[in-house]
PDB file of C-alpha atoms in Angstrom:
ATOM      1  CA  UNK W   1     100.629  95.294 131.162  1.00 65.00           C
ATOM      2  CA  UNK W   2      96.834  96.002 132.551  1.00 78.00           C
ATOM      3  CA  UNK W   3      94.300  94.143 130.445  1.00 81.00           C
ATOM      4  CA  UNK W   4      91.167  95.394 129.008  1.00 84.00           C
ATOM      5  CA  UNK W   5      87.706  93.448 128.486  1.00 88.00           C
ATOM      6  CA  UNK W   6      85.679  94.973 126.314  1.00 87.00           C
ATOM      7  CA  UNK W   7      81.812  93.349 126.441  1.00 92.00           C
ATOM      8  CA  UNK W   8      79.746  93.316 124.048  1.00 91.00           C
ATOM      9  CA  UNK W   9      77.351  95.585 126.753  1.00 91.00           C
ATOM     10  CA  UNK W  10      80.104  98.324 126.159  1.00 89.00           C
ATOM     11  CA  UNK W  11      80.064  98.438 122.309  1.00 89.00           C
ATOM     12  CA  UNK W  12      75.760  98.759 122.179  1.00 89.00           C
ATOM     13  CA  UNK W  13      76.503 101.612 124.803  1.00 88.00           C
ATOM     14  CA  UNK W  14      79.634 102.689 122.922  1.00 87.00           C
ATOM     15  CA  UNK W  15      76.899 102.975 119.871  1.00 86.00           C
ATOM     16  CA  UNK W  16      74.338 104.652 122.070  1.00 86.00           C
ATOM     17  CA  UNK W  17      76.416 107.381 122.651  1.00 85.00           C
ATOM     18  CA  UNK W  18      77.520 108.003 119.337  1.00 81.00           C
ATOM     19  CA  UNK W  19      76.779 111.254 118.628  1.00 72.00           C
ATOM     20  CA  UNK W  20      75.698 110.248 114.378  1.00 77.00           C
ATOM     21  CA  UNK W  21      73.693 106.783 115.324  1.00 76.00           C
ATOM     22  CA  UNK W  22      71.923 108.905 118.532  1.00 78.00           C
ATOM     23  CA  UNK W  23      68.828 108.315 116.787  1.00 85.00           C
ATOM     24  CA  UNK W  24      69.265 104.012 116.848  1.00 86.00           C
ATOM     25  CA  UNK W  25      67.484 102.058 120.019  1.00 89.00           C
ATOM     26  CA  UNK W  26      69.811  99.911 122.620  1.00 89.00           C
ATOM     27  CA  UNK W  27      68.168  97.285 120.970  1.00 92.00           C
ATOM     28  CA  UNK W  28      68.890  98.231 117.222  1.00 92.00           C
ATOM     29  CA  UNK W  29      72.416  99.077 118.967  1.00 90.00           C
ATOM     30  CA  UNK W  30      72.247  95.296 120.531  1.00 93.00           C
ATOM     31  CA  UNK W  31      71.449  93.305 117.186  1.00 94.00           C
ATOM     32  CA  UNK W  32      74.218  95.453 114.944  1.00 92.00           C
ATOM     33  CA  UNK W  33      77.152  94.487 117.428  1.00 93.00           C
ATOM     34  CA  UNK W  34      75.966  90.664 117.111  1.00 95.00           C
ATOM     35  CA  UNK W  35      75.504  90.549 113.568  1.00 95.00           C
ATOM     36  CA  UNK W  36      78.812  92.407 113.927  1.00 92.00           C
ATOM     37  CA  UNK W  37      80.371  88.714 115.756  1.00 93.00           C
ATOM     38  CA  UNK W  38      77.765  86.532 113.806  1.00 95.00           C
ATOM     39  CA  UNK W  39      79.656  88.056 110.129  1.00 93.00           C
ATOM     40  CA  UNK W  40      83.386  87.583 111.835  1.00 92.00           C
ATOM     41  CA  UNK W  41      82.657  83.710 113.374  1.00 93.00           C
ATOM     42  CA  UNK W  42      80.878  83.071 109.561  1.00 94.00           C
ATOM     43  CA  UNK W  43      83.076  84.180 107.454  1.00 94.00           C
ATOM     44  CA  UNK W  44      86.044  82.386 109.388  1.00 94.00           C
ATOM     45  CA  UNK W  45      84.348  79.236 109.941  1.00 93.00           C
ATOM     46  CA  UNK W  46      84.301  79.393 105.491  1.00 93.00           C
ATOM     47  CA  UNK W  47      88.159  79.951 106.012  1.00 91.00           C
ATOM     48  CA  UNK W  48      88.141  83.034 104.603  1.00 93.00           C
ATOM     49  CA  UNK W  49      90.100  85.560 106.376  1.00 94.00           C
ATOM     50  CA  UNK W  50      87.995  88.767 108.215  1.00 93.00           C
ATOM     51  CA  UNK W  51      89.717  92.137 107.567  1.00 93.00           C
ATOM     52  CA  UNK W  52      88.379  95.774 108.568  1.00 91.00           C
ATOM     53  CA  UNK W  53      90.187  98.622 106.706  1.00 89.00           C
ATOM     54  CA  UNK W  54      92.838 100.494 108.740  1.00 87.00           C
ATOM     55  CA  UNK W  55      92.841  98.148 111.158  1.00 90.00           C
ATOM     56  CA  UNK W  56      93.507  94.882 110.769  1.00 93.00           C
ATOM     57  CA  UNK W  57      92.628  90.907 110.047  1.00 95.00           C
ATOM     58  CA  UNK W  58      91.599  88.073 111.481  1.00 94.00           C
ATOM     59  CA  UNK W  59      92.165  84.155 109.960  1.00 94.00           C
ATOM     60  CA  UNK W  60      93.317  80.799 110.467  1.00 94.00           C
ATOM     61  CA  UNK W  61      96.353  78.783 110.666  1.00 94.00           C
ATOM     62  CA  UNK W  62      97.292  75.784 110.894  1.00 94.00           C
ATOM     63  CA  UNK W  63      99.404  74.720 114.033  1.00 95.00           C
ATOM     64  CA  UNK W  64     101.354  70.875 113.686  1.00 96.00           C
ATOM     65  CA  UNK W  65     101.575  68.222 116.158  1.00 96.00           C
ATOM     66  CA  UNK W  66     104.429  69.278 117.948  1.00 95.00           C
ATOM     67  CA  UNK W  67     105.951  67.632 121.706  1.00 95.00           C
ATOM     68  CA  UNK W  68     104.687  69.933 124.837  1.00 94.00           C
ATOM     69  CA  UNK W  69     105.410  68.855 128.396  1.00 95.00           C
ATOM     70  CA  UNK W  70     103.313  68.971 131.632  1.00 93.00           C
ATOM     71  CA  UNK W  71     104.210  71.408 133.631  1.00 93.00           C
ATOM     72  CA  UNK W  72     103.732  69.098 137.180  1.00 94.00           C
ATOM     73  CA  UNK W  73     105.348  66.322 136.331  1.00 94.00           C
ATOM     74  CA  UNK W  74     107.719  67.512 133.461  1.00 93.00           C
ATOM     75  CA  UNK W  75     106.255  64.266 130.929  1.00 95.00           C
ATOM     76  CA  UNK W  76     106.157  65.101 127.887  1.00 95.00           C
ATOM     77  CA  UNK W  77     102.980  65.350 126.408  1.00 95.00           C
ATOM     78  CA  UNK W  78     102.279  65.852 122.091  1.00 95.00           C
ATOM     79  CA  UNK W  79      99.965  68.566 121.249  1.00 95.00           C
ATOM     80  CA  UNK W  80      97.888  67.821 118.863  1.00 96.00           C
ATOM     81  CA  UNK W  81      97.615  69.949 115.809  1.00 96.00           C
ATOM     82  CA  UNK W  82      94.411  72.295 115.887  1.00 95.00           C
ATOM     83  CA  UNK W  83      93.132  75.100 113.372  1.00 94.00           C
ATOM     84  CA  UNK W  84      93.691  78.979 115.437  1.00 94.00           C
ATOM     85  CA  UNK W  85      92.586  81.912 115.044  1.00 94.00           C
ATOM     86  CA  UNK W  86      95.270  84.954 114.430  1.00 95.00           C
ATOM     87  CA  UNK W  87      94.664  89.121 114.253  1.00 94.00           C
ATOM     88  CA  UNK W  88      97.360  91.037 112.412  1.00 94.00           C
ATOM     89  CA  UNK W  89      97.060  94.006 113.192  1.00 94.00           C
ATOM     90  CA  UNK W  90      96.744  97.125 110.599  1.00 93.00           C
ATOM     91  CA  UNK W  91      99.828  99.382 109.186  1.00 92.00           C
ATOM     92  CA  UNK W  92      97.367 102.041 110.912  1.00 89.00           C
ATOM     93  CA  UNK W  93      97.036 100.747 113.852  1.00 88.00           C
ATOM     94  CA  UNK W  94     100.398 100.470 114.531  1.00 90.00           C
ATOM     95  CA  UNK W  95     101.328 103.383 113.682  1.00 87.00           C
ATOM     96  CA  UNK W  96      98.408 104.490 116.177  1.00 82.00           C
ATOM     97  CA  UNK W  97      99.467 102.405 118.850  1.00 84.00           C
ATOM     98  CA  UNK W  98     103.531 103.867 118.191  1.00 85.00           C
ATOM     99  CA  UNK W  99     102.071 107.645 118.184  1.00 81.00           C
ATOM    100  CA  UNK W 100     100.022 107.200 121.478  1.00 76.00           C
ATOM    101  CA  UNK W 101     103.091 105.377 123.352  1.00 77.00           C
ATOM    102  CA  UNK W 102     105.283 107.918 122.488  1.00 79.00           C
ATOM    103  CA  UNK W 103     103.419 110.567 123.619  1.00 75.00           C
ATOM    104  CA  UNK W 104     100.926 110.186 126.453  1.00 68.00           C
ATOM    105  CA  UNK W 105      98.798 113.069 125.746  1.00 67.00           C
ATOM    106  CA  UNK W 106      97.968 112.153 122.430  1.00 63.00           C
ATOM    107  CA  UNK W 107      94.196 112.127 121.541  1.00 64.00           C
ATOM    108  CA  UNK W 108      93.680 109.817 118.291  1.00 59.00           C
ATOM    109  CA  UNK W 109      89.921 110.987 118.211  1.00 62.00           C
ATOM    110  CA  UNK W 110      91.262 114.028 117.749  1.00 65.00           C
ATOM    111  CA  UNK W 111      94.306 113.978 115.552  1.00 67.00           C
ATOM    112  CA  UNK W 112      93.758 116.445 113.011  1.00 68.00           C
ATOM    113  CA  UNK W 113      95.904 113.952 110.324  1.00 68.00           C
ATOM    114  CA  UNK W 114      93.473 110.790 111.243  1.00 65.00           C
ATOM    115  CA  UNK W 115      90.042 113.147 110.672  1.00 67.00           C
ATOM    116  CA  UNK W 116      91.781 114.637 107.700  1.00 67.00           C
ATOM    117  CA  UNK W 117      92.664 110.393 106.308  1.00 65.00           C
ATOM    118  CA  UNK W 118      88.898 109.255 107.335  1.00 62.00           C
ATOM    119  CA  UNK W 119      86.977 112.475 105.317  1.00 64.00           C
ATOM    120  CA  UNK W 120      88.600 111.722 102.247  1.00 65.00           C
ATOM    121  CA  UNK W 121      88.135 107.801 102.124  1.00 60.00           C
ATOM    122  CA  UNK W 122      84.911 107.317 103.949  1.00 53.00           C
TER     123      UNK W 122
END
């Protein structure tokens, strides 16, 4: 599986390319992107979940200490307890990915069902 890395700059450019947001400057787009990530981090630091409707949720889970192994030596090494961020995709995200995987020519942006859904809800 290939990995696609999207930088914050890519998100800024996506905002600048959006037809309904053509009036915003690059500075404003950068501010929006930075502010969104700052809010997500702040919410998670407070121990709360961050949910993006129809996309998924970010939450923290506590992992217990457990035994592990050094891969080079095979020697047992304890893995400390820690808190980690996890992402749980929404049903809409899972269904959209499933549609795309089942139909290589599927165009999510031009899906009439999805456009009707967003028109009704936003």
